[in-house]
CSV table of C-alpha atoms in Angstrom, one decimal:
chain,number,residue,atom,x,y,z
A,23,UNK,CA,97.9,160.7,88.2
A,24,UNK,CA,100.6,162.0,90.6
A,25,UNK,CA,100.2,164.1,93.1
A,26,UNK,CA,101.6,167.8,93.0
A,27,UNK,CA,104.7,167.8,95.6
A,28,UNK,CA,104.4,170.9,97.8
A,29,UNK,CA,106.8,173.7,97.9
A,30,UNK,CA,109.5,172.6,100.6
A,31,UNK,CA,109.6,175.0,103.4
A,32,UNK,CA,111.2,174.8,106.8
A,33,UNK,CA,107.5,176.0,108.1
A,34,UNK,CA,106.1,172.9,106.4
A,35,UNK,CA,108.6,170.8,108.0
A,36,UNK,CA,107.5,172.2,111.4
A,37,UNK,CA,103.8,171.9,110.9
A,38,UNK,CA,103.9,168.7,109.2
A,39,UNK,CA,100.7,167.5,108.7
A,40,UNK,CA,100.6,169.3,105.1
A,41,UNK,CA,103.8,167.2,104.0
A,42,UNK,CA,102.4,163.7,105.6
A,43,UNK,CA,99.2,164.2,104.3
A,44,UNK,CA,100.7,164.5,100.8
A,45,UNK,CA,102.7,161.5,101.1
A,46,UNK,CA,99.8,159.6,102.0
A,47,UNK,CA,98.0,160.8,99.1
A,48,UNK,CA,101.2,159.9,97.0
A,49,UNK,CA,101.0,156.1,98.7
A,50,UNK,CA,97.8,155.6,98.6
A,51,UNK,CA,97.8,156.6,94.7
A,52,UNK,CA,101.2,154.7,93.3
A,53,UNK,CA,102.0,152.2,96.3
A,54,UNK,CA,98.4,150.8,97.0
A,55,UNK,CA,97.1,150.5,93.6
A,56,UNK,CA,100.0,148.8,92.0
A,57,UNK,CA,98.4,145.9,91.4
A,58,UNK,CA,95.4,147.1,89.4
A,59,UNK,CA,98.1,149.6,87.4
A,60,UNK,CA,99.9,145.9,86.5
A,61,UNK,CA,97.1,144.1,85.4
A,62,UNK,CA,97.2,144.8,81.9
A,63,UNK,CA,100.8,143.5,82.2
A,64,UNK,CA,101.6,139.7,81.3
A,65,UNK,CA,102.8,137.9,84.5
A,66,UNK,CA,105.9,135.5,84.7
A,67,UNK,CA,103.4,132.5,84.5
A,68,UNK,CA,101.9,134.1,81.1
A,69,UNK,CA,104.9,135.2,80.0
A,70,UNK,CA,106.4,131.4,80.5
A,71,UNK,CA,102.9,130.0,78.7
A,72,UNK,CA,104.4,132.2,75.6
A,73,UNK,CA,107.8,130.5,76.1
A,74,UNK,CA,110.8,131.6,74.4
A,75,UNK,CA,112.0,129.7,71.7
A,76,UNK,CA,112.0,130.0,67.8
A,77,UNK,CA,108.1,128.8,67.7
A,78,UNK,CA,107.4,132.3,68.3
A,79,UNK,CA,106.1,134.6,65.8
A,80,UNK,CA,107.4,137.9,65.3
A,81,UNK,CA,104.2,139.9,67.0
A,82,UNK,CA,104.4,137.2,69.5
A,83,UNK,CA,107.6,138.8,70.5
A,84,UNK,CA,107.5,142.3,69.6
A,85,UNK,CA,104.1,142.2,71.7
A,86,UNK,CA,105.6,140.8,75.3
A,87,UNK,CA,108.5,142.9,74.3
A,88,UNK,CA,105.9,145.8,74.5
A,89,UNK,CA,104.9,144.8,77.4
A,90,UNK,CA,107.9,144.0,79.1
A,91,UNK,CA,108.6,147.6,78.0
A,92,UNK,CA,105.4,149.1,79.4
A,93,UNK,CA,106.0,147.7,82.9
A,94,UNK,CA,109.4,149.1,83.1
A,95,UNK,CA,108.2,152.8,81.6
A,96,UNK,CA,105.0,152.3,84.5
A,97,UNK,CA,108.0,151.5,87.1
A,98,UNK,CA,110.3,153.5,86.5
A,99,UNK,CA,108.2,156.6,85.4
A,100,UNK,CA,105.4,156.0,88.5
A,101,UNK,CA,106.4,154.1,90.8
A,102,UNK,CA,110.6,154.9,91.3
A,103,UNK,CA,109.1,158.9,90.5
A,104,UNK,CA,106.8,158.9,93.3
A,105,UNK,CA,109.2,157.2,95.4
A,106,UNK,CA,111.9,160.0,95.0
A,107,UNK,CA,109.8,162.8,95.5
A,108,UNK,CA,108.9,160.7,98.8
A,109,UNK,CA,112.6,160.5,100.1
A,110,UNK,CA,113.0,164.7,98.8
A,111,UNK,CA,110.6,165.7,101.6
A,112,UNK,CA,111.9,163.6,104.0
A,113,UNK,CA,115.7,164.4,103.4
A,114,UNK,CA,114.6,168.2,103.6
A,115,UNK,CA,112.9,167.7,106.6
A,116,UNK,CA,115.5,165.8,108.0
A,117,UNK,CA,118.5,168.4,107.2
A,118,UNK,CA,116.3,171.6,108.2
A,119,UNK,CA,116.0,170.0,111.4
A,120,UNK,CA,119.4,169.2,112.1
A,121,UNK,CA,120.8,172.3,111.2
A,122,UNK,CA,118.6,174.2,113.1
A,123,UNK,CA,119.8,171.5,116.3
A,124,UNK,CA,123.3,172.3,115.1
A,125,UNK,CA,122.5,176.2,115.3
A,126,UNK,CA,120.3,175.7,118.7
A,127,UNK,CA,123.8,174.1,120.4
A,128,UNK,CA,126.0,176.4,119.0
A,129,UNK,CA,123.7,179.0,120.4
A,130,UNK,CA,123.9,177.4,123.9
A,131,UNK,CA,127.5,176.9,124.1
A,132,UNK,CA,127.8,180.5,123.6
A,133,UNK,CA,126.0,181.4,126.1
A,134,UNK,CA,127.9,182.0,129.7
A,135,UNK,CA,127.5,179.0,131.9
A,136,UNK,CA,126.6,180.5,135.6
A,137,UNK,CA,126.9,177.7,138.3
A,138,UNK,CA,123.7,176.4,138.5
A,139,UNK,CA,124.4,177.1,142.5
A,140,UNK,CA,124.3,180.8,141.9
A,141,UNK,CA,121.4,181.1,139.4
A,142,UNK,CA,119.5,177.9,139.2
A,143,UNK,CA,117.1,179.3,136.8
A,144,UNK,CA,119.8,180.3,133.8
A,145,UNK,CA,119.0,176.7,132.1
A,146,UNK,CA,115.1,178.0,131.2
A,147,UNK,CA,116.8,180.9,129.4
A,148,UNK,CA,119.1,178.4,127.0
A,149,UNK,CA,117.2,177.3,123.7
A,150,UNK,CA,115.9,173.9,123.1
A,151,UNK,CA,115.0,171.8,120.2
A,152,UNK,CA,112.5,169.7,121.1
A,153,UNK,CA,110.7,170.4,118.0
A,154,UNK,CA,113.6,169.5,116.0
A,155,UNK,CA,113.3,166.2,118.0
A,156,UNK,CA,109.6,166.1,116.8
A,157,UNK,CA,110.6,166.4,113.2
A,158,UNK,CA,113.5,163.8,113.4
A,159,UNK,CA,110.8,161.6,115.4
A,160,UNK,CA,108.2,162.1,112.3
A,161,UNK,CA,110.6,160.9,109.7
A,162,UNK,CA,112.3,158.4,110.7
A,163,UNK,CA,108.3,157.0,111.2
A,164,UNK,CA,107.6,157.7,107.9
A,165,UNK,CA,111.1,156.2,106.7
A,166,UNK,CA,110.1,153.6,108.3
A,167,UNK,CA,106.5,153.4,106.4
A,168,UNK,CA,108.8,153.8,103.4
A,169,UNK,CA,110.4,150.4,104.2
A,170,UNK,CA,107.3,148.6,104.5
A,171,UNK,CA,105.4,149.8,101.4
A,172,UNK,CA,108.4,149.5,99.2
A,173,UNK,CA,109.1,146.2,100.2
A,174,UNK,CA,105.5,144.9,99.3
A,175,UNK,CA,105.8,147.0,95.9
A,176,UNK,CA,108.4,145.4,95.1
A,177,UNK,CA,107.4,142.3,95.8
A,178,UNK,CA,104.4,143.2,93.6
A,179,UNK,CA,106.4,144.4,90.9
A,180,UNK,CA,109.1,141.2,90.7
A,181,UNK,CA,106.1,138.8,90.4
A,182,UNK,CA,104.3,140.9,87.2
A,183,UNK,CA,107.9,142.3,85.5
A,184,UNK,CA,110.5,139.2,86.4
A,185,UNK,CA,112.9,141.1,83.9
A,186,UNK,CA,112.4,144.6,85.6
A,187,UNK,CA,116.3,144.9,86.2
A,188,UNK,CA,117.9,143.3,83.4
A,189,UNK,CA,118.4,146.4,81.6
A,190,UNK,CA,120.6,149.5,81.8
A,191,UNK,CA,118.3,151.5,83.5
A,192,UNK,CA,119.0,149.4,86.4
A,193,UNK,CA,121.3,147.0,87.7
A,194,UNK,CA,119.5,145.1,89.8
A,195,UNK,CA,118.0,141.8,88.8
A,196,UNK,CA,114.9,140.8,91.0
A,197,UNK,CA,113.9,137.8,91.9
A,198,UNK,CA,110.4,136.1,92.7
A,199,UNK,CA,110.5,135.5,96.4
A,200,UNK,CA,113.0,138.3,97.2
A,201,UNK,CA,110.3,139.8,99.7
A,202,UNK,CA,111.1,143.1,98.4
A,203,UNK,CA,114.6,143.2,99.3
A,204,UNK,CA,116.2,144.3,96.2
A,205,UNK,CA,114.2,147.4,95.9
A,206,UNK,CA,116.8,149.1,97.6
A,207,UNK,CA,119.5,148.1,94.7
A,208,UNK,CA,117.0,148.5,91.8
A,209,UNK,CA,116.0,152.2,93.1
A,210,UNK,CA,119.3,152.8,93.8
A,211,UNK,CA,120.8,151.7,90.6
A,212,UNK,CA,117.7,154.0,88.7
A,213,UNK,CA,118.5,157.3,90.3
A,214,UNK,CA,122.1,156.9,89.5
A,215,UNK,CA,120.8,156.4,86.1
A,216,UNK,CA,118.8,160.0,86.2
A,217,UNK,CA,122.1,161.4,87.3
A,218,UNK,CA,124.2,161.0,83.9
């Protein structure tokens, strides 16, 4: 069941703990349970046992096709859903807090520079953006937990649906072993997809 993405604010952005909560709660309910969502899916060593030559019967086919079918729908409805919602909180968080920088400096530069010699205190008056800093500093940690989780997803996901990428939906063609590297490609490939 996904998780209801919160209303993007600039206030949410700058008391975060609502926004990182949620994408906890969205990890910890697509990411972390993707192997018990995949279970009812055939892996490549079952789907090998079936093999692939003229032996098979027609609902031997049409039921790994199924499957093949349902692990794509669970990935690319679930798993590649969750993960943009994910990256749509952190790219607003990260734009609201550069333009607010970008309006903090312009602010500054405005302002009448006095030689610090005749009125040392004029620099406490000129704005800062330390919590700008503090929003940049959040998501570029959670990026970074982004990275990690995907990449053992993926992993994950190349080792139950080999022939997750060998469609139109996306380009990308995983591999077992890849150690989630061509996530990147795969999600990539799918959002373009969304776009047309």
């Amino acid at each position: 069941m996904p998780v209801e993405k919160p209303a993007l604010t600039p206030e949410l952005c700058y008391s975060a703990e609502t926004l990182r909560r949620f994408l906890f709660l969205s990890r910890s309910l697509t990411d972390d349970t993707i192997s018990a969502d995949l279970n009812s899916i055939p892996t490549v060593k079952e789907s090998k046992i079936l093999g692939s030559g003229s032996s098979w019967t027609k609902p031997e086919r049409e039921k790994v096709g199924s499957r093949r079918r349902a692990c794509k729908d669970f990935v690319y409805s679930s798993v590649f859903e969750s993960w943009k919602v994910r990256d749509e909180i952190l790219e607003y968080c990260d734009k609201i807090a550069n333009e607010r920088k970008s309006e903090i400096s312009a602010t500054a530069a405005k302002k009448s520079k006095v030689d610090p010699r005749l009125d040392p205190y004029e620099a406490r008056d000129l704005p800062t953006y330390t919590k700008e800093e503090d929003i940049l500093s959040w998501v570029a940690s959670e990026r970074g937990v982004e990275d990690i989780v995907r990449d053992r997803s993926w992993s994950i996901i190349c080792e139950r649906c080999l022939d997750i990428g060998t469609d139109s939906a996306s380009g990308a063609t995983p591999m077992v072993g890849d150690n989630g590297s061509g996530w990147r490609l795969a999600f990539q490939t799918w959002k373009n997809s969304k776009l047309h």
